[in-house]
Structure formats: C-alpha cells, structure tokens
Short mmCIF file of C-alpha atoms (C1' of nucleotides) in Angstrom, two decimals:
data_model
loop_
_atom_site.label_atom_id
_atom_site.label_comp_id
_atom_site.label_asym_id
_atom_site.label_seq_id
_atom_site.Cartn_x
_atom_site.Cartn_y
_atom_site.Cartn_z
CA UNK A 17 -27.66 -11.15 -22.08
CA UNK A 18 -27.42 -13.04 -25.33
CA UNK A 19 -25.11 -10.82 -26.72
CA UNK A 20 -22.55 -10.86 -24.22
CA UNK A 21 -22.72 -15.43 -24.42
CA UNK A 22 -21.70 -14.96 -28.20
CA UNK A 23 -18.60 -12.80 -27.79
CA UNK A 24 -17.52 -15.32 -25.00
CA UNK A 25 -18.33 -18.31 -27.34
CA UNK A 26 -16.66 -16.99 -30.16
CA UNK A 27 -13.41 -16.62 -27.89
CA UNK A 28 -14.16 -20.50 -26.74
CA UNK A 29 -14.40 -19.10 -23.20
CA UNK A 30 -17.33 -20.57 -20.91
CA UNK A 31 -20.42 -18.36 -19.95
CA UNK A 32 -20.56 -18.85 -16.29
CA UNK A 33 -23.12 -16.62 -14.30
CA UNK A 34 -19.62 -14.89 -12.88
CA UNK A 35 -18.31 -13.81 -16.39
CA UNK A 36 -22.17 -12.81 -17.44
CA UNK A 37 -22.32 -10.77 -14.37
CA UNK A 38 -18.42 -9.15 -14.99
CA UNK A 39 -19.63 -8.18 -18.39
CA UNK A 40 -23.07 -7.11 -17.89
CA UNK A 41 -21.96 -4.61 -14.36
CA UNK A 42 -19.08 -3.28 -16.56
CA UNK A 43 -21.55 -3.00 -19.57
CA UNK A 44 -24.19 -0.40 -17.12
CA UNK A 45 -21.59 1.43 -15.48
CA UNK A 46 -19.59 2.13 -18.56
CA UNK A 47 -16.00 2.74 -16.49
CA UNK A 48 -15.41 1.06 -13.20
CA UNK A 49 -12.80 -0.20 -10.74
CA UNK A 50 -11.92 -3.66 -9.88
CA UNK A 51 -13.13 -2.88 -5.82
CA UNK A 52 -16.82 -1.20 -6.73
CA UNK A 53 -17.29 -4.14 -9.05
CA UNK A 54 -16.66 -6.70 -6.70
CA UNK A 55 -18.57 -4.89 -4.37
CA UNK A 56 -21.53 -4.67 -7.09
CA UNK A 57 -20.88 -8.45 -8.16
CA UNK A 58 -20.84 -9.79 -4.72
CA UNK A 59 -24.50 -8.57 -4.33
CA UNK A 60 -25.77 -10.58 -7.02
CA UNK A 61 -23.49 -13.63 -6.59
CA UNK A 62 -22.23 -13.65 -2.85
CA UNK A 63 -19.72 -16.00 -2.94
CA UNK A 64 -18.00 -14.52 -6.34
CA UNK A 65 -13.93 -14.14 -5.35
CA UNK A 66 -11.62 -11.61 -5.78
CA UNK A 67 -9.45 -14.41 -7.00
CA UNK A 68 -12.14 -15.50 -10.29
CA UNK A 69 -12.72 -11.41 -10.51
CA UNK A 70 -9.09 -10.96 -11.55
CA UNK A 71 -8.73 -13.93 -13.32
CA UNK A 72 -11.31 -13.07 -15.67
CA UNK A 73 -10.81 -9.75 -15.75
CA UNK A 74 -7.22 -10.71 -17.35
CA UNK A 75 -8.71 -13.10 -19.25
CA UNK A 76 -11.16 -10.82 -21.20
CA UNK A 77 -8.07 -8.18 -21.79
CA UNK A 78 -6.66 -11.11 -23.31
CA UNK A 79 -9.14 -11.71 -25.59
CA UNK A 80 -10.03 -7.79 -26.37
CA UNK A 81 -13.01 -8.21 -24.92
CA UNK A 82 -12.60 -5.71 -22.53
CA UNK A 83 -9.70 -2.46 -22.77
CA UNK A 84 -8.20 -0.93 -19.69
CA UNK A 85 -8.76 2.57 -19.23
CA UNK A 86 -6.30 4.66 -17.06
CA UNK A 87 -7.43 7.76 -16.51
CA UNK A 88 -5.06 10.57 -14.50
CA UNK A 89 -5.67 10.71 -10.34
CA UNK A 90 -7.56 7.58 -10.47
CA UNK A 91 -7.58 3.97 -10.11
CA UNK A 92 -7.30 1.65 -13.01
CA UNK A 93 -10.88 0.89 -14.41
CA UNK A 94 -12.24 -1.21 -16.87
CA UNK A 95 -14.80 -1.06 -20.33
CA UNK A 96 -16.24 -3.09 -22.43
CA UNK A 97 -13.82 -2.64 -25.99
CA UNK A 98 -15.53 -0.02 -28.29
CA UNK A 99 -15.07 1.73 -31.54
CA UNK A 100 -12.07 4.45 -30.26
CA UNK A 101 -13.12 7.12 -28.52
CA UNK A 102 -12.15 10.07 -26.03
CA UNK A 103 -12.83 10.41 -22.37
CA UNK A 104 -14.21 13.00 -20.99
CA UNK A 105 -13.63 13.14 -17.17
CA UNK A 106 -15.50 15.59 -14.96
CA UNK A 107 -13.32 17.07 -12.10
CA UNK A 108 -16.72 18.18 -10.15
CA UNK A 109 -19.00 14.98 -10.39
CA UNK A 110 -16.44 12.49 -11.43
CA UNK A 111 -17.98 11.30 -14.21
CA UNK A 112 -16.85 9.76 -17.43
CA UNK A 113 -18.59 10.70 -20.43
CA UNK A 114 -17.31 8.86 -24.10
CA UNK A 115 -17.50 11.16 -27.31
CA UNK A 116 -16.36 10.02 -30.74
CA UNK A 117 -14.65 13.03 -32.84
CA UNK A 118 -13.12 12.92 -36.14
CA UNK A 119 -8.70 13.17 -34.57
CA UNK A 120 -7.72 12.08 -38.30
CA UNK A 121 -6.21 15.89 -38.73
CA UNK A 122 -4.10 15.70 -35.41
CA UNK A 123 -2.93 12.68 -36.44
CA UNK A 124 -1.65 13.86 -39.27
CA UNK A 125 -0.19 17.29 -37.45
CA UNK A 126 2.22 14.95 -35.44
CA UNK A 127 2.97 12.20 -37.87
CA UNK A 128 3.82 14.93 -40.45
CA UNK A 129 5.99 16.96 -37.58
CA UNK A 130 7.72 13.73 -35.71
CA UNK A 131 7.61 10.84 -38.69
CA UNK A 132 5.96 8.68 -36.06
CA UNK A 133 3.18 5.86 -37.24
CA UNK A 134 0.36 6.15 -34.90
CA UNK A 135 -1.79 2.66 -34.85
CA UNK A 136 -3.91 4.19 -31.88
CA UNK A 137 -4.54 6.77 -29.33
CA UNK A 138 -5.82 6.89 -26.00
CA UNK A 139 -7.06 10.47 -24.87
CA UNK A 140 -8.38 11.79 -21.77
CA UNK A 141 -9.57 15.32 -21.45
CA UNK A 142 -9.98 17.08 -18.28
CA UNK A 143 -12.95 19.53 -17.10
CA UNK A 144 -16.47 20.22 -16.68
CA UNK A 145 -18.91 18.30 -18.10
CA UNK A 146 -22.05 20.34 -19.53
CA UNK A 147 -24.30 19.24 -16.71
CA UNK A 148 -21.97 20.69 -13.83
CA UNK A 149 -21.24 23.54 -15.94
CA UNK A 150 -25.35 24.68 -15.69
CA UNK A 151 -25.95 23.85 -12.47
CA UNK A 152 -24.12 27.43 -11.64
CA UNK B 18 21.67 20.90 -9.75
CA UNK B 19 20.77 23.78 -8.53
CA UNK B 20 17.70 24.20 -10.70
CA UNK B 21 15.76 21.48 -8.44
CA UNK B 22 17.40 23.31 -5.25
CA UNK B 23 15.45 25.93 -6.24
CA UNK B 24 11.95 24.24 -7.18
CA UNK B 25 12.06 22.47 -3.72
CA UNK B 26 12.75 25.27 -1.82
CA UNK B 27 9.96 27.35 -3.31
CA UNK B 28 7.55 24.60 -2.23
CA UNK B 29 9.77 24.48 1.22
CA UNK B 30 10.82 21.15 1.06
CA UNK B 31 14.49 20.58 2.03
CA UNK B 32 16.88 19.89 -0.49
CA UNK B 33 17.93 16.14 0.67
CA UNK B 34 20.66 14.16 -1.74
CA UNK B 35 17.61 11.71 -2.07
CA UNK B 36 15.34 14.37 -3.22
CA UNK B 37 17.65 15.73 -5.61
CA UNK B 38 19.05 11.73 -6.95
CA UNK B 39 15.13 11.08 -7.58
CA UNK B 40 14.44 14.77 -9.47
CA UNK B 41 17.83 13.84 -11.46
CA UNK B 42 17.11 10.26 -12.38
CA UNK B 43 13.54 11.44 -13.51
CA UNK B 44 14.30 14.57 -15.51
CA UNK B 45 17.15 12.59 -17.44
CA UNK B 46 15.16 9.54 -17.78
CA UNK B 47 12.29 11.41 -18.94
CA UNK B 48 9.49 8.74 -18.00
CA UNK B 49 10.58 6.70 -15.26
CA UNK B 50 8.59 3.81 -13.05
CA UNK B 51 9.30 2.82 -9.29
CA UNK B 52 11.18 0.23 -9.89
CA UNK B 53 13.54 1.48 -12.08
CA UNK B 54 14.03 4.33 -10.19
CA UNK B 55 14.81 2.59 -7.17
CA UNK B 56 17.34 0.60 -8.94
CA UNK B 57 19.09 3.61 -10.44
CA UNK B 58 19.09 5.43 -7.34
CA UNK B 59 20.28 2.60 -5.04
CA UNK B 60 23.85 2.22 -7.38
CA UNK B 61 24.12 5.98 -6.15
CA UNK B 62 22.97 6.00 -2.33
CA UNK B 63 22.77 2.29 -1.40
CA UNK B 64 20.78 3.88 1.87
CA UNK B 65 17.89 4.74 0.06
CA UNK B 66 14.68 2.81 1.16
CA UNK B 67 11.33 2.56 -0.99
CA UNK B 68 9.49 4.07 1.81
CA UNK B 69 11.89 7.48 1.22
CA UNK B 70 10.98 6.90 -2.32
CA UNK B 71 7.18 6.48 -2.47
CA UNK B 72 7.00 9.09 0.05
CA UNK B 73 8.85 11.42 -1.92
CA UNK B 74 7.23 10.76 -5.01
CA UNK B 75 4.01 11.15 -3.25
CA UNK B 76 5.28 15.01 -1.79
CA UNK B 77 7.15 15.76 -5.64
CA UNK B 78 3.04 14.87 -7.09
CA UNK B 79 1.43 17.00 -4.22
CA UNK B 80 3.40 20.25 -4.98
CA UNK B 81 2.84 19.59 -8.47
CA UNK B 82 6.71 19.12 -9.17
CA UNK B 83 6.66 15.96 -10.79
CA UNK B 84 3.69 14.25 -13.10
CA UNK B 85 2.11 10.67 -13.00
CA UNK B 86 1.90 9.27 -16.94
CA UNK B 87 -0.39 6.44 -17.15
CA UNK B 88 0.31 4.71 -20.49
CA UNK B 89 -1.83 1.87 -21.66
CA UNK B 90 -0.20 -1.41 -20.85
CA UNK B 91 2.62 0.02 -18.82
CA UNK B 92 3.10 0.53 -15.20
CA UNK B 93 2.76 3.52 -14.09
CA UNK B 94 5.46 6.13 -14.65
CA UNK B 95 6.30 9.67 -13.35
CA UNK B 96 8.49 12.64 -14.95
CA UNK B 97 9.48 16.49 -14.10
CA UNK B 98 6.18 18.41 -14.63
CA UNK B 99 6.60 20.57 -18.07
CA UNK B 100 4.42 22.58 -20.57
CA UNK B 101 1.31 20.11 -21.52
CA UNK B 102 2.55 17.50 -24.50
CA UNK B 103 1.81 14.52 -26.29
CA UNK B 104 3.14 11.49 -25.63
CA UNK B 105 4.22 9.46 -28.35
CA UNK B 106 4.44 5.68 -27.01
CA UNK B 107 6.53 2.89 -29.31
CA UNK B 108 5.45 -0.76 -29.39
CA UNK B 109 8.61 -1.79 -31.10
CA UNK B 110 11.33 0.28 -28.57
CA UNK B 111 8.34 1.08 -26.09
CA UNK B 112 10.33 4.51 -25.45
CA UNK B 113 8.32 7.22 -24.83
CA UNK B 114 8.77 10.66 -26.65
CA UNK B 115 6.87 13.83 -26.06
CA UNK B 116 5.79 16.04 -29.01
CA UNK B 117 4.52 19.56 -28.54
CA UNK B 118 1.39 20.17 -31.35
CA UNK B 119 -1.29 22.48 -31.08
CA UNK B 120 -4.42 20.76 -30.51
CA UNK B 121 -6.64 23.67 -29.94
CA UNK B 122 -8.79 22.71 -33.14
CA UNK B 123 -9.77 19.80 -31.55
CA UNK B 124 -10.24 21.00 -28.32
CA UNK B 125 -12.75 23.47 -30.13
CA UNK B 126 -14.62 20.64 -31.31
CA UNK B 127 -15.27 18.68 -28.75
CA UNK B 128 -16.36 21.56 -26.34
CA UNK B 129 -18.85 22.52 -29.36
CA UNK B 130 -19.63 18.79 -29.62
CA UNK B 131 -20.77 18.27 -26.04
CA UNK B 132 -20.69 21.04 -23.85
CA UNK B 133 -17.73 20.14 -22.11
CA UNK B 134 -15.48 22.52 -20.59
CA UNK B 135 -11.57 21.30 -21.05
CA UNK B 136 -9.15 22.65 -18.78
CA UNK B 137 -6.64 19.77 -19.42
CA UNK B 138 -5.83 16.56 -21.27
CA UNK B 139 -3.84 13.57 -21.79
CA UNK B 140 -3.02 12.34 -25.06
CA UNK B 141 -1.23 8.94 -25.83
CA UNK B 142 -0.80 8.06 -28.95
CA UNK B 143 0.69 4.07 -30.24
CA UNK B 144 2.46 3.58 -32.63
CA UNK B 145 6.08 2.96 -34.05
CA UNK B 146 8.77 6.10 -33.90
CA UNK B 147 10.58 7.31 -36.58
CA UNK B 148 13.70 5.04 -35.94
CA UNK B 149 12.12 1.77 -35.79
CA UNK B 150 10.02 2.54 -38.83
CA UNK B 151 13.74 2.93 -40.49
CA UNK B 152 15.27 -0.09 -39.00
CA UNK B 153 13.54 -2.06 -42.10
"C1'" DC C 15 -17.87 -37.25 -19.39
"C1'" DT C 16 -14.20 -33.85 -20.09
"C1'" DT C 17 -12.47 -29.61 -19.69
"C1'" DC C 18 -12.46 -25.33 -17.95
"C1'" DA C 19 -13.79 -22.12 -14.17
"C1'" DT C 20 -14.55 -21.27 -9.35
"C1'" DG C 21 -13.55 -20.52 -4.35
"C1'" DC C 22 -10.60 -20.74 -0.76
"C1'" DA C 23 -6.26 -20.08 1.35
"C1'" DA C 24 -1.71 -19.06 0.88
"C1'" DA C 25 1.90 -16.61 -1.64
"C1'" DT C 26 3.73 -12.60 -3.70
"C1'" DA C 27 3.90 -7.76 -4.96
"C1'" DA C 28 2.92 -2.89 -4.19
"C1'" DT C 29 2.27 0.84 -1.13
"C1'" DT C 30 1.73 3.09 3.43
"C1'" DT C 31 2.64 3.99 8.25
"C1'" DG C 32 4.92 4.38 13.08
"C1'" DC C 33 8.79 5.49 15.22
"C1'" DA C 34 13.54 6.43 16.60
"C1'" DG C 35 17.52 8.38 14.77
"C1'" DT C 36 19.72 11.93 11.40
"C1'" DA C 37 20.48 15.77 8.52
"C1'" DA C 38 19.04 20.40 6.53
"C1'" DG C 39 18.70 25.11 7.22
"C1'" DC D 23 18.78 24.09 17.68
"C1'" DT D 24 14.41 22.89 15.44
"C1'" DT D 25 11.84 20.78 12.16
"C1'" DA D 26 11.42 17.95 8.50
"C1'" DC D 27 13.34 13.71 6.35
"C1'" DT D 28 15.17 9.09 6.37
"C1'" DG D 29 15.55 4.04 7.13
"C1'" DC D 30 13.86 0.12 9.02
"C1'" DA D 31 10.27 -2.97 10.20
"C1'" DA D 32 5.63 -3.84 10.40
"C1'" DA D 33 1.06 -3.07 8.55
"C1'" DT D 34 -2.08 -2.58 4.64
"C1'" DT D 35 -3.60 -3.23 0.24
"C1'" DA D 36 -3.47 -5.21 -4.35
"C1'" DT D 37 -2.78 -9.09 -7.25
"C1'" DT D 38 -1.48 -13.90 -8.39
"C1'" DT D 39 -1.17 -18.86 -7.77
"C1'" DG D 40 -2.08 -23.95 -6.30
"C1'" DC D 41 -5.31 -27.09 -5.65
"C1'" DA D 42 -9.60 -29.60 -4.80
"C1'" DT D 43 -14.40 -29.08 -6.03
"C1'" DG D 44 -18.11 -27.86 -9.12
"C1'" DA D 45 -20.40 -26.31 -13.38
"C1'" DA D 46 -20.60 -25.75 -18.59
"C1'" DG D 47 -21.00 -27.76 -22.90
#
DNA sequence: CTTCATGCAAATAATTTGCAGTAAG
DNA sequence: CTTACTGCAAATTATTTGCATGAAG
C-alpha cells in the first residue's frame, strides 16, 4: 500500500516488507494484539520475529503512527492513529466497533465542575453491539 | 478496618493482614500499580511475596472488590471498586482524580447513533488538573 | 555504499503455579 | 481442627537488548 510507504517516509523510517505487513494487518483488523498479529504476520513472512514485531511496534507509537488502545478485561492492542473516537466493545461477540460523536458538551460538564484542561480522552463503552442485540 | 473485614467476608475470603495491607494501600492510594504496591506493603510485612500479591489481586478482581484502570501510557493500575466515574489523568503531576458527571446525554446518543446497547464505560480524559494549571 | 532494520539468541521483566508449611475461623 | 492462604522456588509468558547479517534508499 502506497499510502502506508508515505507516512513511513515522511517519519524517515524504512519501508521494509515487515513494517508494510505490521501496518497493513493492523490496518484490516482495526484492533489487535501483539500475539494474533504475529501469528497473522508470520503467515505472510515466516521468518518475521517477535523481536522486529516489538521493535517496530514501539517505533510507530513513537512516531504517532500507531495509538495503543487498552480496553478493560483485555490484552493491550494496537490501531492505526485516527481522528478521536469511542470504542465500542461487545461483551457477546467481542468485537470493537469505532463511532465518532460530538463529547464537546461533556467536556465542558467536567472542565466547568473540576477546572481541569482536558487535551484528550480515551473512552470505552461496554455492551451489546446492534448485531448481537437482533440476533435474539 | 473493619469495613474491608466485612467486604471479604461477604465474598468468604478470610480476612489475612495481607489482604487487608493490600485493600488499605489501594483505597488510600486511590490508583495504585504492582509495583508500588509491593513496595508499600513490604515496609509493613517484609514477608509478603508477589505471588501472595498477584494472587490476591487476581481473587480482590474476581469478586469484583477491587477494579483494573487501564490508563493510556501507564501501567496498569487497580483501586477499591466504587460508583462508575471519570477519570481525570494529569500529564504534568500524572495523578489521577475521579470526577462523578452525568453522562447519560451522551450515552443517549450513541445508543441512538448505532444501535449499541451500553451497560458500562470507561472514560479517561488528559489533560492538566486544576493545580498545575495554577502553578503558572 | 551507508545506514538502518532484521533475526537469532540471550537477557530481563512480569505473571503464574506447585507444594509444604501456617494462620484464620 | 479444617480449609484456605502464604512464601518460596521454579515455571511460564511477555518484552527488551546485543550483535552479526542483510536489505533499503
């Protein structure tokens, strides 16, 4: 993917088939965890290592390239860096859906009530996404 | 404190001084990490082993006594499970303070957005706290 | 060519488990 | 007394680092 060589070029990293693939499995899946994306990785390149995964995975936090996402009862995953947005995990199928929504009025509610400057937020809610929800 | 005697023994877990140093160090901490913990608690029982703790914290998450708090950037971090709150993280102090605001407005519009049923969230918000912002 | 990235193995850190002894109720 | 909990050591799992080789620009 071209796109993906110009946001490493523009950060002077190199765009080695391992970074490409890093990017581009984290790009279709949306959220994932360091272990399934080895797993998916290895498939394509079998002698990628956990060692380069890591590396690079700390390199493109570094570089904002890619944002950690911690989500409650789970293990740390990873997404390409977006416009802000809220999570929306599914306790049935596990799923994590993205949804942008206007939060400029709660932001005001608690910088108003605690005099505390928020630069950003990170918000998870918890639930049943509208899929699960019909298959009852 | 007897108040954690009694939460444990509603959940029939015995009442051990370690138990009761770790429910103590968190609830006057607030948001606490492993480490830290372990520190705090060894200056009181110099006996106490990680395993003890880990296992503990592991029981205290299971009977839905104590929390996990993920927060962006931070190791993970645990505290006395309370009414749901915000949590209000500094990047000048990086203290963490918990602000109770009424967020079912936005709640309303996500569901209405996308279907999605919320039965709980986690909300982070960055920023810099009220006495930094007046340190200048 | 030159520099940066990779893969491997080894090192370190984080967490869990088995088991014999100890304390809570 | 009985059962559950603790501490220690060992086992797993997760993550980082050093170094020689290889690929990108």
């Amino acid at each position: 993917m071209e796109r993906f060589k110009d946001i490493l070029k523009a950060s002077n990293l190199k765009s080695t088939h391992q970074r490409l693939a890093i990017l581009e499995c984290i790009d279709t899946h949306g959220h994932i965890d360091i272990e399934t994306l080895f797993e998916l990785i290895l498939q394509k390149y079998p002698t990628m290592s956990k060692a380069t995964l890591y590396r690079n995975i700390n390199d493109l936090l570094a570089f904002y390239i890619l944002e950690e996402v911690k989500l409650p009862q789970q293990k740390q995953k990873y997404e390409i860096k977006k416009v802000p947005h809220i999570h929306l995990l599914c306790s049935q199928c596990d799923t994590v859906e993205d949804i942008f929504v206007e939060t400029n009025a709660l932001f005001e509610t608690i910088s108003s009530q605690s005099g505390f400057q928020i630069q950003k937020s990170f918000i998870v809610m918890n639930g049943v996404c509208k899929r699960c929800l019909s298959k009852k």
